[in-house]
Coordinates of C-alpha atoms in Angstrom, one line a residue:
M17 CA -74.3 -86.7 23.4
T18 CA -70.7 -87.8 22.8
R19 CA -68.7 -85.6 20.4
P20 CA -67.5 -87.7 17.4
R21 CA -63.8 -88.3 17.4
F22 CA -63.4 -87.3 13.8
L23 CA -64.9 -83.9 14.4
P24 CA -62.4 -81.0 14.7
D25 CA -62.2 -78.8 17.8
N26 CA -64.6 -75.8 18.1
F27 CA -61.9 -73.3 17.2
T28 CA -61.1 -75.1 14.0
L29 CA -64.7 -75.3 13.0
T30 CA -65.1 -71.6 13.7
L31 CA -62.0 -70.8 11.6
I32 CA -63.5 -72.8 8.7
G33 CA -66.8 -70.9 9.2
V34 CA -65.0 -67.5 9.1
V35 CA -63.3 -68.5 5.8
L36 CA -66.7 -69.5 4.4
L37 CA -68.2 -66.2 5.7
A38 CA -65.5 -64.2 4.0
S39 CA -65.9 -66.2 0.8
F40 CA -69.6 -65.3 0.6
L41 CA -69.8 -62.0 2.5
P42 CA -66.4 -60.3 2.2
A43 CA -65.8 -56.9 3.8
S44 CA -65.1 -54.1 1.4
G45 CA -64.9 -50.3 1.2
Q46 CA -65.3 -48.4 4.5
V47 CA -66.4 -51.5 6.3
A48 CA -63.0 -53.1 5.5
V49 CA -61.2 -50.0 6.8
G50 CA -63.1 -50.0 10.1
F51 CA -62.6 -53.7 10.4
G52 CA -58.8 -53.2 10.0
W53 CA -58.7 -50.7 12.9
L54 CA -60.7 -53.1 15.0
T55 CA -58.3 -55.9 14.1
N56 CA -55.2 -53.8 15.1
I57 CA -56.7 -53.0 18.5
A58 CA -57.5 -56.7 19.1
I59 CA -53.9 -57.7 18.1
A60 CA -52.5 -55.1 20.5
L61 CA -54.7 -56.4 23.3
L62 CA -53.6 -60.0 22.5
F63 CA -49.9 -59.3 23.0
F64 CA -50.6 -57.1 26.0
L65 CA -52.3 -60.1 27.7
H66 CA -49.5 -62.4 26.6
G67 CA -47.1 -60.1 28.4
A68 CA -49.3 -60.0 31.5
K69 CA -49.6 -63.8 31.6
L70 CA -45.9 -64.7 31.2
S71 CA -44.1 -65.1 34.6
R72 CA -40.6 -63.8 34.9
E73 CA -39.9 -66.6 37.4
S74 CA -40.8 -69.2 34.7
I75 CA -38.5 -67.5 32.2
I76 CA -35.6 -67.5 34.7
A77 CA -36.2 -71.1 35.7
G78 CA -35.8 -72.4 32.2
A79 CA -33.3 -69.9 30.9
G80 CA -30.2 -71.8 32.0
H81 CA -30.8 -74.8 29.7
W82 CA -29.0 -73.1 26.8
R83 CA -28.2 -76.3 24.8
L84 CA -31.9 -77.2 24.6
H85 CA -32.8 -73.6 23.6
L86 CA -30.1 -73.5 20.9
L87 CA -31.5 -76.8 19.4
V88 CA -35.1 -75.5 19.5
F89 CA -34.1 -72.2 17.8
G90 CA -32.0 -74.2 15.2
L91 CA -35.1 -76.3 14.3
T92 CA -37.4 -73.3 14.3
F93 CA -35.3 -70.7 12.5
V94 CA -32.7 -72.8 10.5
L95 CA -34.1 -76.2 9.7
F96 CA -37.5 -75.1 8.7
P97 CA -36.2 -72.4 6.2
I98 CA -33.6 -74.9 4.8
L99 CA -36.3 -77.5 4.2
G100 CA -38.6 -74.9 2.6
L101 CA -35.9 -74.0 0.1
A102 CA -34.6 -77.6 -0.4
L103 CA -38.1 -78.9 -1.1
K104 CA -38.9 -76.3 -3.8
P105 CA -38.5 -78.7 -6.7
L106 CA -41.3 -80.8 -5.1
L107 CA -43.4 -78.0 -3.5
S108 CA -43.6 -75.5 -6.3
P109 CA -45.0 -77.8 -9.0
L110 CA -47.4 -79.4 -6.5
I111 CA -48.9 -76.4 -4.9
G112 CA -48.0 -73.5 -7.3
D113 CA -45.9 -70.4 -6.7
Q114 CA -48.3 -68.5 -4.5
L115 CA -48.9 -71.2 -2.0
Y116 CA -45.2 -72.0 -2.0
M117 CA -44.5 -68.4 -1.0
G118 CA -46.9 -69.0 1.9
M119 CA -45.0 -72.2 2.9
L120 CA -41.7 -70.1 2.9
Y121 CA -43.4 -67.6 5.1
L122 CA -44.5 -70.4 7.4
C123 CA -40.9 -71.6 7.7
A124 CA -39.8 -68.2 8.8
L125 CA -42.2 -67.9 11.8
P126 CA -41.5 -68.5 15.5
A127 CA -42.8 -71.3 17.5
T128 CA -46.1 -71.4 19.4
V129 CA -46.3 -70.6 23.1
Q130 CA -49.5 -72.0 24.6
S131 CA -49.8 -75.2 22.7
A132 CA -46.1 -76.1 22.9
I133 CA -46.2 -75.7 26.7
A134 CA -49.5 -77.5 27.0
F135 CA -48.3 -80.5 25.0
T136 CA -45.0 -80.6 26.9
S137 CA -46.9 -80.6 30.2
L138 CA -49.3 -83.4 29.1
A139 CA -46.4 -85.5 27.9
R140 CA -44.5 -84.9 31.2
G141 CA -41.5 -83.0 29.6
N142 CA -39.3 -80.2 30.9
I143 CA -42.0 -77.6 31.5
P144 CA -39.8 -74.7 32.7
A145 CA -37.5 -75.1 29.7
A146 CA -40.6 -75.3 27.4
I147 CA -42.0 -72.0 28.8
C148 CA -38.6 -70.2 28.4
S149 CA -37.9 -71.7 24.9
A150 CA -41.4 -71.0 23.5
A151 CA -41.5 -67.5 24.9
A152 CA -38.0 -66.6 23.7
S153 CA -38.8 -68.0 20.3
S154 CA -41.9 -65.7 20.1
L155 CA -39.9 -62.6 21.1
F156 CA -36.9 -63.3 18.9
G157 CA -39.2 -64.0 16.0
I158 CA -40.2 -60.3 16.1
F159 CA -36.7 -59.6 14.8
L160 CA -35.7 -62.8 13.0
T161 CA -38.9 -63.4 11.0
P162 CA -38.6 -60.1 9.0
L163 CA -35.0 -61.0 8.2
L164 CA -35.9 -64.5 7.1
V165 CA -38.8 -63.3 5.1
T166 CA -36.5 -60.9 3.3
L167 CA -34.1 -63.7 2.5
L168 CA -36.6 -66.4 1.7
L169 CA -39.3 -64.5 -0.2
N170 CA -37.0 -61.7 -1.6
V171 CA -39.8 -59.3 -0.6
H172 CA -37.5 -56.3 -0.9
G173 CA -35.8 -57.1 -4.2
D174 CA -33.9 -53.8 -4.2
G175 CA -31.7 -55.0 -1.5
D176 CA -32.4 -52.0 0.7
G177 CA -31.9 -53.0 4.3
G178 CA -33.9 -50.1 5.4
S179 CA -37.1 -51.9 4.3
T180 CA -36.3 -54.8 6.6
L181 CA -35.5 -52.4 9.5
D182 CA -38.8 -50.6 8.8
A183 CA -40.7 -54.0 9.0
I184 CA -39.0 -54.8 12.3
V185 CA -39.9 -51.4 13.7
K186 CA -43.5 -51.8 12.7
I187 CA -43.8 -55.2 14.2
S188 CA -42.1 -54.0 17.4
V189 CA -44.6 -51.2 17.7
Q190 CA -47.6 -53.4 17.0
L191 CA -46.5 -56.5 18.9
L192 CA -43.5 -56.0 21.2
L193 CA -44.6 -52.7 22.8
P194 CA -48.0 -54.1 23.9
F195 CA -46.1 -57.2 25.2
I196 CA -43.7 -55.0 27.3
A197 CA -46.6 -53.0 28.6
G198 CA -48.3 -56.2 29.7
Q199 CA -45.1 -57.3 31.5
I200 CA -45.0 -53.9 33.3
A201 CA -48.7 -54.2 34.2
R202 CA -48.3 -57.8 35.4
R203 CA -47.6 -56.7 39.0
W204 CA -51.1 -55.2 39.1
I205 CA -53.2 -57.5 36.8
G206 CA -51.1 -60.7 36.7
A207 CA -53.1 -62.5 39.4
W208 CA -56.4 -61.4 37.7
V209 CA -55.1 -62.6 34.3
G210 CA -54.0 -65.9 35.9
R211 CA -57.5 -66.5 37.4
N212 CA -59.2 -65.7 34.1
K213 CA -56.9 -67.4 31.7
N214 CA -59.6 -69.9 30.6
W215 CA -61.8 -67.2 29.1
L216 CA -59.0 -64.9 28.1
K217 CA -58.1 -67.5 25.5
F218 CA -61.0 -66.1 23.5
V219 CA -59.0 -62.9 23.0
D220 CA -56.3 -65.0 21.3
Q221 CA -58.8 -66.8 19.2
G222 CA -60.9 -63.7 18.5
S223 CA -58.0 -61.7 17.2
I224 CA -57.0 -64.6 14.9
L225 CA -60.5 -64.8 13.6
L226 CA -60.7 -61.1 12.9
V227 CA -57.4 -61.1 11.0
V228 CA -58.4 -64.2 9.0
Y229 CA -61.8 -62.7 8.1
G230 CA -60.1 -59.5 7.0
A231 CA -57.4 -61.3 5.0
F232 CA -59.8 -63.6 3.3
S233 CA -62.2 -60.8 2.5
E234 CA -59.5 -59.0 0.7
A235 CA -58.3 -62.2 -1.0
V236 CA -61.9 -63.1 -2.1
N237 CA -62.3 -59.6 -3.5
E238 CA -59.1 -60.2 -5.5
G239 CA -60.4 -63.6 -6.7
I240 CA -58.4 -66.1 -4.5
W241 CA -60.7 -69.1 -5.2
Q242 CA -60.4 -68.5 -8.9
Q243 CA -56.6 -68.4 -8.6
I244 CA -56.0 -71.6 -6.6
P245 CA -57.1 -74.9 -8.2
L246 CA -58.5 -77.7 -6.0
F247 CA -55.6 -80.0 -6.7
E248 CA -53.2 -77.4 -5.3
L249 CA -55.2 -77.2 -2.1
L250 CA -55.1 -81.0 -1.8
G251 CA -51.4 -80.8 -2.6
L252 CA -51.0 -78.3 0.2
V253 CA -52.3 -80.9 2.7
V254 CA -49.7 -83.4 1.6
V255 CA -46.9 -80.7 1.7
C256 CA -47.8 -79.7 5.2
C257 CA -47.7 -83.3 6.4
I258 CA -44.3 -83.9 4.7
L259 CA -42.8 -80.8 6.3
L260 CA -44.1 -81.6 9.8
T261 CA -42.9 -85.2 9.5
L262 CA -39.4 -84.2 8.5
V263 CA -39.1 -81.7 11.4
L264 CA -40.5 -84.2 14.0
V265 CA -38.1 -86.9 12.9
A266 CA -35.1 -84.5 12.8
S267 CA -36.0 -83.2 16.4
I268 CA -36.1 -86.8 17.7
L269 CA -32.9 -87.9 16.0
L270 CA -30.9 -84.7 16.9
S271 CA -32.0 -84.6 20.6
K272 CA -31.0 -88.3 21.0
A273 CA -27.7 -87.8 19.2
L274 CA -26.9 -84.8 21.5
G275 CA -27.6 -86.8 24.6
F276 CA -30.7 -85.1 26.0
N277 CA -32.8 -87.0 28.5
Q278 CA -36.4 -88.0 27.8
E279 CA -38.0 -85.0 29.4
D280 CA -35.8 -82.6 27.4
R281 CA -36.4 -84.6 24.2
I282 CA -40.1 -84.1 24.7
T283 CA -39.7 -80.4 25.1
I284 CA -37.5 -80.1 22.0
L285 CA -40.1 -82.1 20.0
F286 CA -43.0 -79.9 20.9
C287 CA -41.2 -76.6 20.9
G288 CA -39.1 -77.1 17.8
S289 CA -41.7 -78.5 15.4
K290 CA -44.5 -75.9 15.8
K291 CA -45.3 -72.7 14.1
S292 CA -47.4 -69.9 15.6
L293 CA -50.7 -68.9 14.0
A294 CA -51.3 -66.3 16.7
T295 CA -48.0 -64.5 15.8
G296 CA -47.9 -65.4 12.1
V297 CA -51.2 -63.9 11.1
P298 CA -50.6 -60.4 12.7
M299 CA -47.0 -60.4 11.3
A300 CA -48.3 -61.1 7.8
Q301 CA -50.5 -58.1 8.1
V302 CA -47.5 -55.9 8.9
L303 CA -44.9 -57.5 6.6
F304 CA -47.1 -57.6 3.6
A305 CA -49.1 -54.4 4.0
G306 CA -50.7 -53.4 0.8
S307 CA -50.6 -57.0 -0.5
T308 CA -53.2 -59.8 -0.5
I309 CA -52.2 -62.0 2.4
G310 CA -55.0 -64.6 2.2
V311 CA -53.0 -66.9 0.0
L312 CA -49.9 -66.4 2.2
I313 CA -51.5 -67.4 5.4
L314 CA -53.5 -70.3 4.0
P315 CA -50.5 -72.8 4.4
L316 CA -50.0 -71.5 8.0
M317 CA -53.7 -72.1 8.9
L318 CA -53.6 -75.6 7.5
F319 CA -50.2 -76.5 9.0
H320 CA -51.3 -75.2 12.4
Q321 CA -54.3 -77.6 12.5
I322 CA -52.2 -80.5 11.4
Q323 CA -49.5 -79.9 14.0
L324 CA -52.1 -79.7 16.7
M325 CA -53.7 -83.0 15.8
V326 CA -50.4 -84.8 15.4
C327 CA -48.9 -83.4 18.5
A328 CA -52.0 -84.2 20.5
V329 CA -51.6 -87.9 19.6
L330 CA -47.8 -87.8 20.4
A331 CA -48.4 -86.1 23.7
Q332 CA -51.0 -88.8 24.7
R333 CA -48.5 -91.5 23.8
Y334 CA -45.7 -90.0 25.9
A335 CA -48.1 -89.4 28.8
K336 CA -48.8 -93.2 29.0
R337 CA -45.1 -94.1 29.5
P338 CA -44.1 -95.5 32.9
E339 CA -43.0 -92.8 35.3
S340 CA -39.3 -92.6 36.1
V341 CA -37.8 -93.0 39.6
P342 CA -37.3 -89.2 40.0
D343 CA -40.9 -88.6 39.1
L344 CA -42.1 -91.2 41.6
M345 CA -39.8 -89.8 44.3
A346 CA -41.1 -86.3 43.7
Q347 CA -44.6 -87.6 44.6
V348 CA -43.5 -88.9 48.0
D349 CA -44.2 -86.6 50.9
P350 CA -41.0 -85.6 52.8

């Protein structure tokens, strides 16, 4: 039986199911505490495997393209936050203050790794540069995102820089140390991870589902669905589409104006317009410890699905373009 084209992918359907499960059967009490420990272990395993999967050779191969990386970082960590602040007169009345805070948090996050590289590959872009740029964005985000969150959301209103430093330290311990451990272990398990990457993706997805269930369980216990009206949820869809459209258009115009070739423009498009759910959800758990993060990650969850659907269409269109002379020459046996 053919899968209907309008039906979302399996992970999206599972994500919706987890939100529904948390809405009707939220974890509470000691169950929630135990679930929190399980979630932390899953997140550490996730970043350990990310470290083990990432090839140093791939990083070195793409590291020299500094102009491309600067533009991608500018889109990710400068343009997104500027748009989030500039659009406040539109966003805040349309989606309310709580969801607007979630949009600002989204704007502070690093780019995705897997999907950015996958779409760049499908669209025949500069794959080594995409690997390097997406990986560097994820790593720098560990330090930049807490700083941007402090500036954008004014989380630490007392102006104490120690709070931001504390957040960076916590994120480094929970996310960066497992990643470094994975890089160290790569010489022993790298080949095994490479052979099993198809099923190891379930660790990525499983950790996200655990965090989402825990976050929404807490949010439901706090009355999230009574706090957010339906029209604000519908407005959130519109807002995510507007934000993604602006960044996509900006990435295309800027990459053309700066003289990048087609392959580089594709890489900039897919690496500079995406935000990471896999990194954003665990970060929220650390940055907003003691707070209800269900509302804060709701815009990220929605934006993530929209960006995947839009970028899939764009990648397919780029993939159908005629091959260039260098591409054709590369296919000729010497």
